[in-house]
mmCIF file of C-alpha atoms in Angstrom:
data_model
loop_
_atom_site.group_PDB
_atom_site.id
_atom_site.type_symbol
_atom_site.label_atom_id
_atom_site.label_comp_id
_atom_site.label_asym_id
_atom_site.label_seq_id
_atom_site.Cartn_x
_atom_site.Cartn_y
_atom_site.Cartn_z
ATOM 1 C CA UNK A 1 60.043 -43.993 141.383
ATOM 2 C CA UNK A 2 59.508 -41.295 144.025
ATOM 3 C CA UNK A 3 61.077 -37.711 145.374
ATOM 4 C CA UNK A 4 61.569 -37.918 148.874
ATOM 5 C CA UNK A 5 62.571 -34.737 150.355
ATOM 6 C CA UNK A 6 66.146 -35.154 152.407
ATOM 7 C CA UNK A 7 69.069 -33.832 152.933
ATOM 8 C CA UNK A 8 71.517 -35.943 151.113
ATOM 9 C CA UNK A 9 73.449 -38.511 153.175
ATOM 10 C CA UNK A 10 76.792 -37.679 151.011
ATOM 11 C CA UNK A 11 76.122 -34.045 151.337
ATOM 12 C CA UNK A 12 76.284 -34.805 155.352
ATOM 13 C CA UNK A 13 79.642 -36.649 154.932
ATOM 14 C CA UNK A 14 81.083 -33.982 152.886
ATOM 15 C CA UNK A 15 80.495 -31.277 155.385
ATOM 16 C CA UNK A 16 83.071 -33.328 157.888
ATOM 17 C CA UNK A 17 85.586 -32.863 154.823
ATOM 18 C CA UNK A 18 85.254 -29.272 154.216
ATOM 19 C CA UNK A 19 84.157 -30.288 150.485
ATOM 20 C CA UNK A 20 80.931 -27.548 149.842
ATOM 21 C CA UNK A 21 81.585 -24.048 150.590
ATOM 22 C CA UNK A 22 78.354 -21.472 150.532
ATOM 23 C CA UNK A 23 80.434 -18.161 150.874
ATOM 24 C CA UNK A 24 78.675 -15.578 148.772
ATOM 25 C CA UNK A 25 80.646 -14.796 145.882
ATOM 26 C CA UNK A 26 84.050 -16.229 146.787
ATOM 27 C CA UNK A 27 82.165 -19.762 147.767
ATOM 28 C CA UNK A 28 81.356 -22.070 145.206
ATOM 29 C CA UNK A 29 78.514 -22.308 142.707
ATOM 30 C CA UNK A 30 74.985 -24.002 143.761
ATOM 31 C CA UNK A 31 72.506 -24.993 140.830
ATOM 32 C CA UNK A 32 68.476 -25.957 141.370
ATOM 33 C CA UNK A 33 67.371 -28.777 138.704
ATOM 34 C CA UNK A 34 63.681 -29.066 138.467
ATOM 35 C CA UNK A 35 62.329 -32.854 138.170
ATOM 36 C CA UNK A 36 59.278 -34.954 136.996
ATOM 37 C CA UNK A 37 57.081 -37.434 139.216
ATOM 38 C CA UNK A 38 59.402 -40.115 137.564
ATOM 39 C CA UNK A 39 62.436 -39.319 139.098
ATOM 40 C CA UNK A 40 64.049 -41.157 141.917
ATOM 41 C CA UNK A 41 65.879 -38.947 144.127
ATOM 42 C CA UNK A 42 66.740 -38.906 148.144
ATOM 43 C CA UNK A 43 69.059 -39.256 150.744
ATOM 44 C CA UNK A 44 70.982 -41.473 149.025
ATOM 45 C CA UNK A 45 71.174 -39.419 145.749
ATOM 46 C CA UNK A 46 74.871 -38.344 145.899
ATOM 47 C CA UNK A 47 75.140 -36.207 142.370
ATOM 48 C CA UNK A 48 73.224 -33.996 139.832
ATOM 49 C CA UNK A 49 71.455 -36.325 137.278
ATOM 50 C CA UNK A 50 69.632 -35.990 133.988
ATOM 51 C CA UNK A 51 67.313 -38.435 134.508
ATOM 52 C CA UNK A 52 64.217 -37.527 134.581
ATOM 53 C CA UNK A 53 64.997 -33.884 134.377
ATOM 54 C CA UNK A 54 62.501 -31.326 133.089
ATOM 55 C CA UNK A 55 62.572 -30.056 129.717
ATOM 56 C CA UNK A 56 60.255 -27.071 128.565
ATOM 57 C CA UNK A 57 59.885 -23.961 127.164
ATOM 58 C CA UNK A 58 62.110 -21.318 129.314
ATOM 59 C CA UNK A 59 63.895 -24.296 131.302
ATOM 60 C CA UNK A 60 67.664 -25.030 130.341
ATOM 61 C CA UNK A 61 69.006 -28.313 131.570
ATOM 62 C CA UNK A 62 71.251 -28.611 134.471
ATOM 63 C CA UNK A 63 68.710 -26.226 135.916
ATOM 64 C CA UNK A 64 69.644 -22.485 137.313
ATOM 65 C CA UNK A 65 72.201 -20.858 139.338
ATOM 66 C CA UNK A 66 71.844 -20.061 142.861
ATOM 67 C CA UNK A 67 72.659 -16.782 144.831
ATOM 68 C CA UNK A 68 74.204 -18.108 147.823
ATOM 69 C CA UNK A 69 73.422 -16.149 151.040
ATOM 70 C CA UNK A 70 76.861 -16.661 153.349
ATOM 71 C CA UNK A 71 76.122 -18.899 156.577
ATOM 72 C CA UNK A 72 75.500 -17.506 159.731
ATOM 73 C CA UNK A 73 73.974 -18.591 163.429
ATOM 74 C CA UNK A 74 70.630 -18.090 164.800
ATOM 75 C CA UNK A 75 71.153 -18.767 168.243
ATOM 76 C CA UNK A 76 73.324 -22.157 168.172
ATOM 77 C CA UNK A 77 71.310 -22.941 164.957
ATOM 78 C CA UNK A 78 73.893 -22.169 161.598
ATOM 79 C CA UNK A 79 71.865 -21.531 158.759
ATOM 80 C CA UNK A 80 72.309 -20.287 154.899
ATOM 81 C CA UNK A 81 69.756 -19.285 152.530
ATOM 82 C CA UNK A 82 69.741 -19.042 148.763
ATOM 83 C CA UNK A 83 67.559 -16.061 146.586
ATOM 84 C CA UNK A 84 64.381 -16.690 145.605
ATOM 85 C CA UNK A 85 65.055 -18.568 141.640
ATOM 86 C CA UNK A 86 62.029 -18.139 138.859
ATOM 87 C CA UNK A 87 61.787 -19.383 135.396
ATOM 88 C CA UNK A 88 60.265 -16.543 133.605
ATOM 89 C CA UNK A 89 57.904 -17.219 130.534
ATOM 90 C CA UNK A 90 58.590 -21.138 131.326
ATOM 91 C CA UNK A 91 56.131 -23.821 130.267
ATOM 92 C CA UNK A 92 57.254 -26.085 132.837
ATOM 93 C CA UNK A 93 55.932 -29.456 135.087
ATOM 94 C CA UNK A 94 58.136 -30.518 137.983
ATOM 95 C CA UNK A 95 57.448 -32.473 141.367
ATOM 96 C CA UNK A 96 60.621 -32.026 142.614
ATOM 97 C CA UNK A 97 64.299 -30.536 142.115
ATOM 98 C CA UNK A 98 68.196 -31.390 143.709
ATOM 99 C CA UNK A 99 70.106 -28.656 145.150
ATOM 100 C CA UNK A 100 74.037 -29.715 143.952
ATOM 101 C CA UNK A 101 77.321 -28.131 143.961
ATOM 102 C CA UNK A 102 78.117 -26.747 140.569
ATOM 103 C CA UNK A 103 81.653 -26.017 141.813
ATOM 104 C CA UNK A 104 82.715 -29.989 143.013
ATOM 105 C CA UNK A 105 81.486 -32.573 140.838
ATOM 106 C CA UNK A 106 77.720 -31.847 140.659
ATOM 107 C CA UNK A 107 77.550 -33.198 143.975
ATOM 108 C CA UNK A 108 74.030 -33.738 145.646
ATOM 109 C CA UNK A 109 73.190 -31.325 148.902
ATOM 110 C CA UNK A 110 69.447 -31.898 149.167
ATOM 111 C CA UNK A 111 66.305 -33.086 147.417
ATOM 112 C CA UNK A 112 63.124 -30.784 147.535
ATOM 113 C CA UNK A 113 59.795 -32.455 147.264
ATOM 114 C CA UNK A 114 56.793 -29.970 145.668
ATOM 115 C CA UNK A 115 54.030 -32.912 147.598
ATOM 116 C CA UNK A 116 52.315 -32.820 144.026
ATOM 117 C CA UNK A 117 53.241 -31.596 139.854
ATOM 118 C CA UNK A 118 53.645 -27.346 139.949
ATOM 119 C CA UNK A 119 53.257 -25.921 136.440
ATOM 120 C CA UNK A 120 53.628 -22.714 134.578
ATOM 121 C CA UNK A 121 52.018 -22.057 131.358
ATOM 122 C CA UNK A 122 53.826 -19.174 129.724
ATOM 123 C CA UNK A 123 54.210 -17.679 132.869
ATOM 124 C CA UNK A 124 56.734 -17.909 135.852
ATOM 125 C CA UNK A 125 57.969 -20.529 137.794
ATOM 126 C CA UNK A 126 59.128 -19.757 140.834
ATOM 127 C CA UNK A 127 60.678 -21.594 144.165
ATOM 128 C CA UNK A 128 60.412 -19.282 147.356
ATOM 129 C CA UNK A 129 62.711 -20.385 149.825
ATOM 130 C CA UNK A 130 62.045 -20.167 153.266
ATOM 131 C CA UNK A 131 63.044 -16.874 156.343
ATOM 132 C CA UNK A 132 66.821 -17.700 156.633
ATOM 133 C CA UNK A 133 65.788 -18.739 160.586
ATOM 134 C CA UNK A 134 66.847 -21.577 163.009
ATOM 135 C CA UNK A 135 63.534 -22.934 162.649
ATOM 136 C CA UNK A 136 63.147 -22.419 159.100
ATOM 137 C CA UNK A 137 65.753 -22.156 157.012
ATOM 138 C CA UNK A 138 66.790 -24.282 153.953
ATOM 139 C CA UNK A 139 70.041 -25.225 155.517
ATOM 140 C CA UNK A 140 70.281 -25.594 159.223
ATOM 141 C CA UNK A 141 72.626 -27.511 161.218
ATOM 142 C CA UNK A 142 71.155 -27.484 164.539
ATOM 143 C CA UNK B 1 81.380 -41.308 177.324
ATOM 144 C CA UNK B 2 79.277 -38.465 175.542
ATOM 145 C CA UNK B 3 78.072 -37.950 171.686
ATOM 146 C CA UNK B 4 76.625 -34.728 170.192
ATOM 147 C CA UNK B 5 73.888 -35.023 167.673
ATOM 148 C CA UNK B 6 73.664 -32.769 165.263
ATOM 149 C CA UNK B 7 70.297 -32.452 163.250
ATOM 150 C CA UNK B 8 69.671 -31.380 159.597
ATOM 151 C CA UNK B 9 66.912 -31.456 157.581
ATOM 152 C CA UNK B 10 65.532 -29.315 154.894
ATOM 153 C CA UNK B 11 63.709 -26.327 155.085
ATOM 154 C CA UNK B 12 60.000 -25.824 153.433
ATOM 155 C CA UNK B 13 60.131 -24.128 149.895
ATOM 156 C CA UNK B 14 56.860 -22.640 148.416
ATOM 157 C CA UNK B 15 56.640 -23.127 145.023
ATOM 158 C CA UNK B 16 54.463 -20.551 143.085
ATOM 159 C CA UNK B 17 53.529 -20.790 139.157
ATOM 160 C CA UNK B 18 51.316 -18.220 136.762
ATOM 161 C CA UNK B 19 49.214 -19.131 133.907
ATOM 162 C CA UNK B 20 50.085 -16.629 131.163
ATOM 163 C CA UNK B 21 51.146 -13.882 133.074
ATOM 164 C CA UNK B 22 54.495 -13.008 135.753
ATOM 165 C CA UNK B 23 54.067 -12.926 139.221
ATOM 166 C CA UNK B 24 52.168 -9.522 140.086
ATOM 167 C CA UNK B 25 53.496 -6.774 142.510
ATOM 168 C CA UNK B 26 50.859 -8.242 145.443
ATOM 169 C CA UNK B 27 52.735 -11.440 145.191
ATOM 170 C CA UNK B 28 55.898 -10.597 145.118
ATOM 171 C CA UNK B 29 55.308 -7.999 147.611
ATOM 172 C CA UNK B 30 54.080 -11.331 149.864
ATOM 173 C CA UNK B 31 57.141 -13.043 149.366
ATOM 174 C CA UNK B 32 59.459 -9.982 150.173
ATOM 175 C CA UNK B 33 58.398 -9.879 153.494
ATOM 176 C CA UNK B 34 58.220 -13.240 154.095
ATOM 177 C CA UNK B 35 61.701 -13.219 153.559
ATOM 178 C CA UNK B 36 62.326 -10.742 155.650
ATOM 179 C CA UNK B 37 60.248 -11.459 158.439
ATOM 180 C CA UNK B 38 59.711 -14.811 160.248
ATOM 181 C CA UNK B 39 57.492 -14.754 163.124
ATOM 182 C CA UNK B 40 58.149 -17.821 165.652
ATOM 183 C CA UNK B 41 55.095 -20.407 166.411
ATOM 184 C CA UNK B 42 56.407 -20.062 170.333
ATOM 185 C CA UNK B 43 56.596 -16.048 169.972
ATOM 186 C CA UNK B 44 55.184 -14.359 173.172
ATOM 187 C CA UNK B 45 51.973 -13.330 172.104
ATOM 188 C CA UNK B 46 51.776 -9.814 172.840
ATOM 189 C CA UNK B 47 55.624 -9.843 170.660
ATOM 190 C CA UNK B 48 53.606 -12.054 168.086
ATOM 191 C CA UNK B 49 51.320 -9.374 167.666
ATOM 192 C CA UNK B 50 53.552 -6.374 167.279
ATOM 193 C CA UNK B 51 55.394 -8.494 164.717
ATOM 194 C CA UNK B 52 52.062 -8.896 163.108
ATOM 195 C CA UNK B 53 51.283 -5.566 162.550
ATOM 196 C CA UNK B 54 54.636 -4.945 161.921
ATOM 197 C CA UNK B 55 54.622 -7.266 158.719
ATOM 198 C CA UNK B 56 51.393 -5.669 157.237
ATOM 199 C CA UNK B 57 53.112 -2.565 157.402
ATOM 200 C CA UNK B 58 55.599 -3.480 155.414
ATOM 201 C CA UNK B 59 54.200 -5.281 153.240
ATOM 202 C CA UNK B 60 52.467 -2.147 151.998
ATOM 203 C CA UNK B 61 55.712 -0.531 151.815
ATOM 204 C CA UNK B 62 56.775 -3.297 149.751
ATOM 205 C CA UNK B 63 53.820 -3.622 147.839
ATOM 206 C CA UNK B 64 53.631 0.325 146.896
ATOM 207 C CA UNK B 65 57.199 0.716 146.270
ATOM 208 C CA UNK B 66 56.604 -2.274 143.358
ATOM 209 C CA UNK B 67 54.190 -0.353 141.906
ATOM 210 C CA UNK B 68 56.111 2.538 141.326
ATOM 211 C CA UNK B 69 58.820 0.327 139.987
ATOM 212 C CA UNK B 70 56.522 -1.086 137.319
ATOM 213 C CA UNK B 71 55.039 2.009 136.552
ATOM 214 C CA UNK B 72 58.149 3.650 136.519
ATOM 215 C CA UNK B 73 59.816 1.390 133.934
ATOM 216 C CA UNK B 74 57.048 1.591 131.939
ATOM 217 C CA UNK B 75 57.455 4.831 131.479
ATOM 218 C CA UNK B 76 60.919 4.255 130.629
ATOM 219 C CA UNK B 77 59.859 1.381 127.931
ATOM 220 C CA UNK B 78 57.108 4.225 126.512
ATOM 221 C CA UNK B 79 59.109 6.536 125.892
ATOM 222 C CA UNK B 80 61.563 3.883 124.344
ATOM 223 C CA UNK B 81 59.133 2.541 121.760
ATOM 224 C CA UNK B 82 57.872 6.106 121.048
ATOM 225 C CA UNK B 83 61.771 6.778 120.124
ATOM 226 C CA UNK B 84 61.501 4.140 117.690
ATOM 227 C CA UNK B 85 58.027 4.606 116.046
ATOM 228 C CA UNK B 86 56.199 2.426 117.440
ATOM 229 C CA UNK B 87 53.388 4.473 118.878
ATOM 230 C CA UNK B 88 50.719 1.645 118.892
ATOM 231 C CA UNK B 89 52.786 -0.764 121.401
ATOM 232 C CA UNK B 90 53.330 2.849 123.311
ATOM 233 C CA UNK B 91 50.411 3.292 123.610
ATOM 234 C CA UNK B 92 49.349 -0.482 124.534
ATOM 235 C CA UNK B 93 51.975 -0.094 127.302
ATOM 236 C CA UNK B 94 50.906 2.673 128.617
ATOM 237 C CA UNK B 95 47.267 1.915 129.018
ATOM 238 C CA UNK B 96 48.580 -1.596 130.802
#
């Protein structure tokens, strides 16, 4: 069992058939699931799963909506970004979470890897994503 | 004969948990301008260095403009519990 940090293969084949859409507002709906150590998730995860998912104080399953930041180019890089997401007053262990498309099927975009268990004790969980920036950025197609 | 490769991968997320207690105005002030900001590794050093400075400054902006907004909703909350009657959590608030 191990949470290897990818982009997900099917997510990659899906982009060639128009299937995910990251439009702000009129694009379709992203959710973050949070993970623990146990899970098994990479590039060849292809949908959101409840295996393994975290369960705690302040965490609902299926995990928490994104705020999708429309796509745009950095140079010839096209990138899109997603808010910052926090768990407020969250009791919560997780070594890893899926990115998925709440909109099509739960399908799987990419798997985030947290290198080691991140915990909140009463307190707030939060995932900073990266500068939306060709070198950076969550999502870049370069 | 000719291909195009096109690369992906995943950016880096920073994950940040508290221990009894929200994120403070410092931190979040941090990742505000982080956000907006990103300063390349192959910058031009003299541009590196503007940027720099650049960042600091507005990460005080940031930071002091949180502030207010915490200590202006507090004010807010104050005067709500006051409303109600319950001066001791007023007061607790206010002395936060």
């Amino acid at each position: 069992m191990a949470i290897t940090q990818a982009m997900c293969t099917s997510f990659k084949t899906e982009l060639l058939t128009g299937t995910h859409n990251f439009t702000n507002s009129s694009g379709n709906t992203f959710k973050i699931a949070l993970y623990t150590s146990s899970a098994s998730l990479g590039a060849g995860t292809t949908a959101y799963t409840t295996s393994n998912e975290v369960s705690g104080t302040g965490y609902t399953a299926a995990g928490a909506a994104l705020t999708n930041v429309t796509p745009s180019a950095d140079g010839t890089t096209a990138i899109t970004d997603f808010s910052d997401v926090t768990w407020s007053s969250s009791t919560i262990t997780a070594r890893g979470a899926l990115i998925y498309n709440d909109s099509v099927s739960d399908k799987a975009v990419l798997v985030l890897d947290f290198g080691a268990d991140k915990a909140s004790s009463s307190g707030d969980f939060t995932i900073e994503f990266p500068a939306a920036a060709a070198a950076t950025a969550i999502i870049r197609i370069a | 004969m000719f291909g195009i490769e096109i690369n992906m991968s995943p950016g880096e997320v920073n994950v940040q948990t508290t221990q009894e207690r929200g994120h403070n105005t410092q931190e979040l002030s941090s990742n505000a301008v982080n956000k907006i900001i990103s300063i390349a590794d192959t910058a031009d050093p003299v541009i590196r260095q503007q940027a720099e400075a650049f960042k600091e400054r507005m990460f005080y902006v940031i930071f002091h403009t949180l502030n207010q907004a915490v200590e202006s909703d507090r004010t807010t909350l104050y005067n709500q519990l006051k409303k109600q009657g319950h001066d001791d959590m007023a007061e607790i608030l206010r002395k936060l």
